[in-house]
């Protein structure tokens, strides 16, 4: 069989049965293999950043790597931003990048570039397949590599001739790298820390599933330790019935205030907290001076088992206090960020997946969701914006029975809005609420923090931060990509639009016109 | 003054007065400097690929570097595809990439990544500014570097603290690297070659301006040498009144046929021709076996002066034969690629800039344009699609008095369609004709070439190549970005829409529904 068929067939045997793709000429034999290996589902995207973001989300939901197929260096370039987010989330992603045929490389044809150098910036493992006889084995090594270090991107560069040549053979899957089991000495140290008043446990990485959150909740109930979730969780099971946990704030000053009274900081799957950006005169390290940091479990660990071991030690009989279900009807009238978030919370279906790229609205959205229907949140782990619409694609394909609700900042949406087309083609159950404030509102805040003051809203500098003149029309854009859409300006209309979106299958978009915060 | 102000001020003094940007938090002081240095025009884009493609085009038209401002590694990633095209075009581009503050790097914050590694894949020069006192000098070194090797991307990584700190000072511009002057021995060798029957001169790179084309036309008239232009010229002055020159074909088999009878191949600003992709059993090197290749002038040379020197030797009294002006009215009725291209040619305004990302239609468009009004063509130099809409932005800003007509494949347009918003905001004189054939038509051809045959139009593989289900609605998409748009299905309606587009200022989009070729 051809190399491409051996590759695709081996992936399917190993449990990888979805490939998000944006192929070109050098990948035509991979595409052709979709006809002979029908178990592989090809999902076409109009832009590579959609494919990579979708694969990240798919793996966050399923716990297994999805495949991505991209076209040469420029295709990989277009996919890098969401691979950066995947890298920061430690998501297993199997990236296949088509390349020129091996003996074509010496011609330095127009599309030739250094694929390996690009891939290395986001991947823990990079290899160029050199022979059709090896390609399936190479793919299995890549797949195994996605499970190392708690999860990572592994990139297989696939020359066109390796793909088109006969002589390939199926290869068996290799064992996955298991997470690091609980370390007793660390559990003992953490137990001592949380028994002291004022301890804070920072939860992150893989520590945010139902079982881990329950263990954390029991520890908090028994010891009084305060729980915080990292600012941008990769996957967080939260909402009513699960422990109520605040997020660490985005802006350094607020995060410092949250942590300032901590007697110790216990890290469970989270890295030691640092400021998202550096600012003049603001510390980058958010741990208060003198506060001991106790590494209970790093992100490559079996954090759930470690938290359960800690709970067994310090909270054998405790019960986690669940957040109540309390999502009040939002106040009627013209929308603002508060009523918009309240409406999303009040109407959230049970067991939904919430894609949060709400940026300036996140500080309002998170508390509103704490007491909404139980759900799973996916956040912007690496800060590379344009993650939301592709994440909704991947989540909906990973969990077709779960509704996906994406709360999406306007400026960020415009990086990867092509994802709407894939939502329409695959008829995904996604409701996107666009927060249209006609601005890069987060940057207005940041420009104001430089001391620019009013310049953030006017002048030549301010013009670089406004999305007005012209204000993008998201209803028209969604329509252009085949997604039914409505624009709303009041709470009543938003609630009605959310009911409409839920009343029929397939994707919908609701453009909520809200004034920018601040 | 702050570093950012010293940087921006020095750029303006050196003649760089446009900056295409997509800034983030770490670039806020650069943005702020737009208020204190009003001579710098900031042009906001919604996506980095728009900024980089626009800068490429701006420099192709003005001959001088434009600046680009991007946000950290992910922003650079999003801009890489069009920087790849700029690299292949040898366009001078001054790329400023904001980075974390110097003392923030050690925290490995979420947006930290290897900016230098990314930048090196597309840049001939990369430097990270380390101190506010150096930043303006660093920028001047970067600017000078953009002129080396015939033109290249130079990247200055700008840490936020270097940008925000006081202590910057303006720096004077450094001398540009001049192109390599004519080499007499090469001119002599080329003269001998073109005096033999059957010589072919392949023109490319900087050899396609009015003076160079005239010199080439005189050489052809005097010697009978055949002229060809490289497949994807970076900037080509062509049309009626200029020498009639065919392009080298895109598909290897056709290019081989064009070259098979060549007695010698003289390279003037072009690289020796190679196949765009490798295919089984097709040679990658397009030069016929035994055909001598004569390097008259490489792309870093003063190709115009070299061609003039050759013309002085072999064609002292010759006159180039101009292409006639002959753009027949296209046949009425339902549109096809032929009538669409004929309509564009027949209505082309004098001195227009034509942005050609027409892909499968290129073979029809190029001959139609040969006898249309004189104009300048900009093409997809590096094969990284999504170059057209940003190119139109940069060309229109570089030459506000020249109408820009973009002939644009549908699939490629969707990579960087956000460029329409910048066209609307800046009220640019751009008419985009979208060739909507609801397919990645070029890939259908390529898949069929694999032997997949009918699979290119059906089945699971074929579904990866169709843009139908749903077909993007470009009128809605353009409307969403603030650009007036019409859909046409007949020649009459296309002609009327082109008149409408020219009758009022600002950008317009015409979606031409045409069946895919083949």
CSV table of C-alpha atoms in Angstrom, one decimal, chain A residues 280-438:
chain,number,residue,atom,x,y,z
A,280,UNK,CA,7.0,48.8,34.8
A,281,UNK,CA,7.3,48.4,38.6
A,282,UNK,CA,5.0,45.4,38.8
A,283,UNK,CA,6.6,42.0,39.9
A,284,UNK,CA,6.4,39.2,37.3
A,285,UNK,CA,6.4,36.5,40.0
A,286,UNK,CA,2.9,36.6,41.7
A,287,UNK,CA,3.9,34.6,44.7
A,288,UNK,CA,4.0,36.8,47.8
A,289,UNK,CA,7.5,37.4,49.3
A,290,UNK,CA,8.2,34.7,51.9
A,291,UNK,CA,5.3,32.5,50.9
A,292,UNK,CA,6.5,28.9,50.6
A,293,UNK,CA,5.5,27.2,47.3
A,294,UNK,CA,4.8,23.5,47.7
A,295,UNK,CA,4.9,21.5,44.5
A,296,UNK,CA,2.3,18.8,45.1
A,297,UNK,CA,2.0,17.7,41.5
A,298,UNK,CA,3.3,19.1,38.3
A,299,UNK,CA,1.3,19.2,35.1
A,300,UNK,CA,2.8,15.9,33.9
A,301,UNK,CA,1.6,14.1,37.0
A,302,UNK,CA,-1.5,12.1,37.8
A,303,UNK,CA,-2.8,15.1,39.5
A,304,UNK,CA,-6.2,13.6,40.2
A,305,UNK,CA,-4.7,10.6,42.0
A,306,UNK,CA,-2.4,12.9,43.9
A,307,UNK,CA,-5.2,15.1,45.1
A,308,UNK,CA,-7.1,12.0,46.1
A,309,UNK,CA,-4.1,10.8,48.1
A,310,UNK,CA,-3.9,14.2,49.8
A,311,UNK,CA,-7.7,14.1,50.5
A,312,UNK,CA,-7.4,10.6,52.0
A,313,UNK,CA,-4.7,12.0,54.3
A,314,UNK,CA,-6.3,15.3,55.4
A,315,UNK,CA,-10.0,14.9,54.6
A,316,UNK,CA,-10.9,11.2,54.9
A,317,UNK,CA,-14.5,11.9,55.8
A,318,UNK,CA,-15.1,15.3,54.4
A,319,UNK,CA,-17.6,16.2,51.7
A,320,UNK,CA,-17.0,18.9,49.2
A,321,UNK,CA,-19.4,21.8,49.5
A,322,UNK,CA,-21.1,22.1,46.1
A,323,UNK,CA,-21.8,25.4,44.5
A,324,UNK,CA,-25.6,26.0,44.5
A,325,UNK,CA,-27.6,26.2,41.3
A,326,UNK,CA,-28.5,29.8,41.1
A,327,UNK,CA,-28.7,31.5,37.8
A,328,UNK,CA,-31.0,34.5,38.2
A,329,UNK,CA,-32.9,36.0,35.3
A,330,UNK,CA,-30.8,38.9,34.0
A,331,UNK,CA,-32.3,42.3,34.2
A,332,UNK,CA,-34.3,43.4,31.1
A,333,UNK,CA,-33.3,46.3,29.0
A,334,UNK,CA,-30.2,47.3,27.0
A,335,UNK,CA,-27.5,44.8,27.2
A,336,UNK,CA,-24.3,45.3,29.1
A,337,UNK,CA,-21.5,42.8,29.9
A,338,UNK,CA,-23.2,41.9,33.2
A,339,UNK,CA,-26.6,41.1,31.8
A,340,UNK,CA,-25.1,39.4,28.8
A,341,UNK,CA,-23.1,37.0,31.0
A,342,UNK,CA,-26.1,36.5,33.3
A,343,UNK,CA,-28.2,35.5,30.3
A,344,UNK,CA,-25.6,33.0,29.1
A,345,UNK,CA,-25.5,31.5,32.6
A,346,UNK,CA,-29.3,31.4,33.1
A,347,UNK,CA,-29.8,29.6,29.8
A,348,UNK,CA,-26.8,27.3,29.9
A,349,UNK,CA,-27.9,23.7,29.1
A,350,UNK,CA,-26.8,20.9,31.4
A,351,UNK,CA,-23.5,19.3,30.5
A,352,UNK,CA,-22.6,22.0,28.0
A,353,UNK,CA,-19.1,22.8,26.9
A,354,UNK,CA,-18.3,26.5,27.4
A,355,UNK,CA,-15.6,28.0,25.2
A,356,UNK,CA,-14.4,31.1,26.9
A,357,UNK,CA,-12.6,33.6,24.8
A,358,UNK,CA,-14.4,36.5,26.4
A,359,UNK,CA,-11.3,38.5,27.4
A,360,UNK,CA,-12.5,41.7,29.1
A,361,UNK,CA,-15.8,40.0,30.0
A,362,UNK,CA,-14.1,37.0,31.6
A,363,UNK,CA,-14.1,38.6,35.1
A,364,UNK,CA,-17.9,38.8,34.9
A,365,UNK,CA,-18.6,35.6,33.1
A,366,UNK,CA,-16.6,33.3,35.4
A,367,UNK,CA,-18.6,34.0,38.6
A,368,UNK,CA,-21.9,33.9,36.7
A,369,UNK,CA,-21.0,30.4,35.4
A,370,UNK,CA,-20.0,29.1,38.9
A,371,UNK,CA,-23.7,28.6,39.8
A,372,UNK,CA,-25.0,27.8,36.3
A,373,UNK,CA,-25.7,24.3,35.1
A,374,UNK,CA,-22.7,22.0,35.5
A,375,UNK,CA,-20.5,22.3,32.4
A,376,UNK,CA,-16.9,22.1,31.1
A,377,UNK,CA,-14.9,25.2,30.3
A,378,UNK,CA,-12.2,25.5,27.8
A,379,UNK,CA,-10.0,28.6,28.0
A,380,UNK,CA,-7.3,30.5,26.1
A,381,UNK,CA,-4.3,28.7,27.5
A,382,UNK,CA,-1.5,30.4,25.6
A,383,UNK,CA,-2.9,33.9,25.1
A,384,UNK,CA,-2.8,33.5,21.3
A,385,UNK,CA,-6.1,34.9,20.4
A,386,UNK,CA,-8.4,33.5,17.7
A,387,UNK,CA,-8.7,30.3,19.7
A,388,UNK,CA,-12.5,30.4,20.4
A,389,UNK,CA,-14.2,29.6,17.1
A,390,UNK,CA,-11.8,26.7,16.3
A,391,UNK,CA,-12.1,25.4,19.9
A,392,UNK,CA,-15.9,25.2,19.4
A,393,UNK,CA,-15.4,23.1,16.3
A,394,UNK,CA,-13.1,20.6,18.0
A,395,UNK,CA,-15.2,20.4,21.1
A,396,UNK,CA,-18.4,19.8,19.2
A,397,UNK,CA,-16.9,17.0,17.1
A,398,UNK,CA,-15.4,15.4,20.2
A,399,UNK,CA,-18.7,15.4,22.1
A,400,UNK,CA,-21.5,15.5,19.6
A,401,UNK,CA,-24.1,15.0,22.4
A,402,UNK,CA,-23.0,18.0,24.4
A,403,UNK,CA,-24.1,21.5,23.4
A,404,UNK,CA,-21.2,23.9,22.9
A,405,UNK,CA,-21.6,27.6,23.9
A,406,UNK,CA,-18.8,29.9,22.9
A,407,UNK,CA,-18.6,33.3,24.6
A,408,UNK,CA,-16.4,35.2,22.2
A,409,UNK,CA,-14.7,38.6,22.1
A,410,UNK,CA,-15.2,40.4,18.8
A,411,UNK,CA,-11.6,41.3,17.9
A,412,UNK,CA,-10.3,37.8,18.7
A,413,UNK,CA,-13.1,36.1,16.7
A,414,UNK,CA,-11.9,37.9,13.6
A,415,UNK,CA,-8.6,36.0,13.6
A,416,UNK,CA,-10.2,32.6,12.9
A,417,UNK,CA,-13.8,33.3,12.0
A,418,UNK,CA,-13.5,30.8,9.1
A,419,UNK,CA,-14.3,28.2,11.8
A,420,UNK,CA,-17.9,29.1,11.4
A,421,UNK,CA,-17.9,27.5,7.9
A,422,UNK,CA,-16.7,24.2,9.3
A,423,UNK,CA,-19.4,24.5,12.0
A,424,UNK,CA,-21.9,24.9,9.2
A,425,UNK,CA,-20.5,22.1,7.0
A,426,UNK,CA,-20.4,19.6,9.9
A,427,UNK,CA,-23.7,20.9,11.4
A,428,UNK,CA,-22.2,21.2,14.8
A,429,UNK,CA,-24.2,22.1,17.9
A,430,UNK,CA,-22.4,25.4,18.6
A,431,UNK,CA,-24.0,28.6,19.8
A,432,UNK,CA,-21.5,31.5,19.5
A,433,UNK,CA,-22.3,34.7,21.5
A,434,UNK,CA,-20.1,37.5,20.1
A,435,UNK,CA,-19.5,40.3,22.5
A,436,UNK,CA,-19.4,43.2,20.0
A,437,UNK,CA,-18.0,46.2,21.7
A,438,UNK,CA,-16.4,47.5,18.5
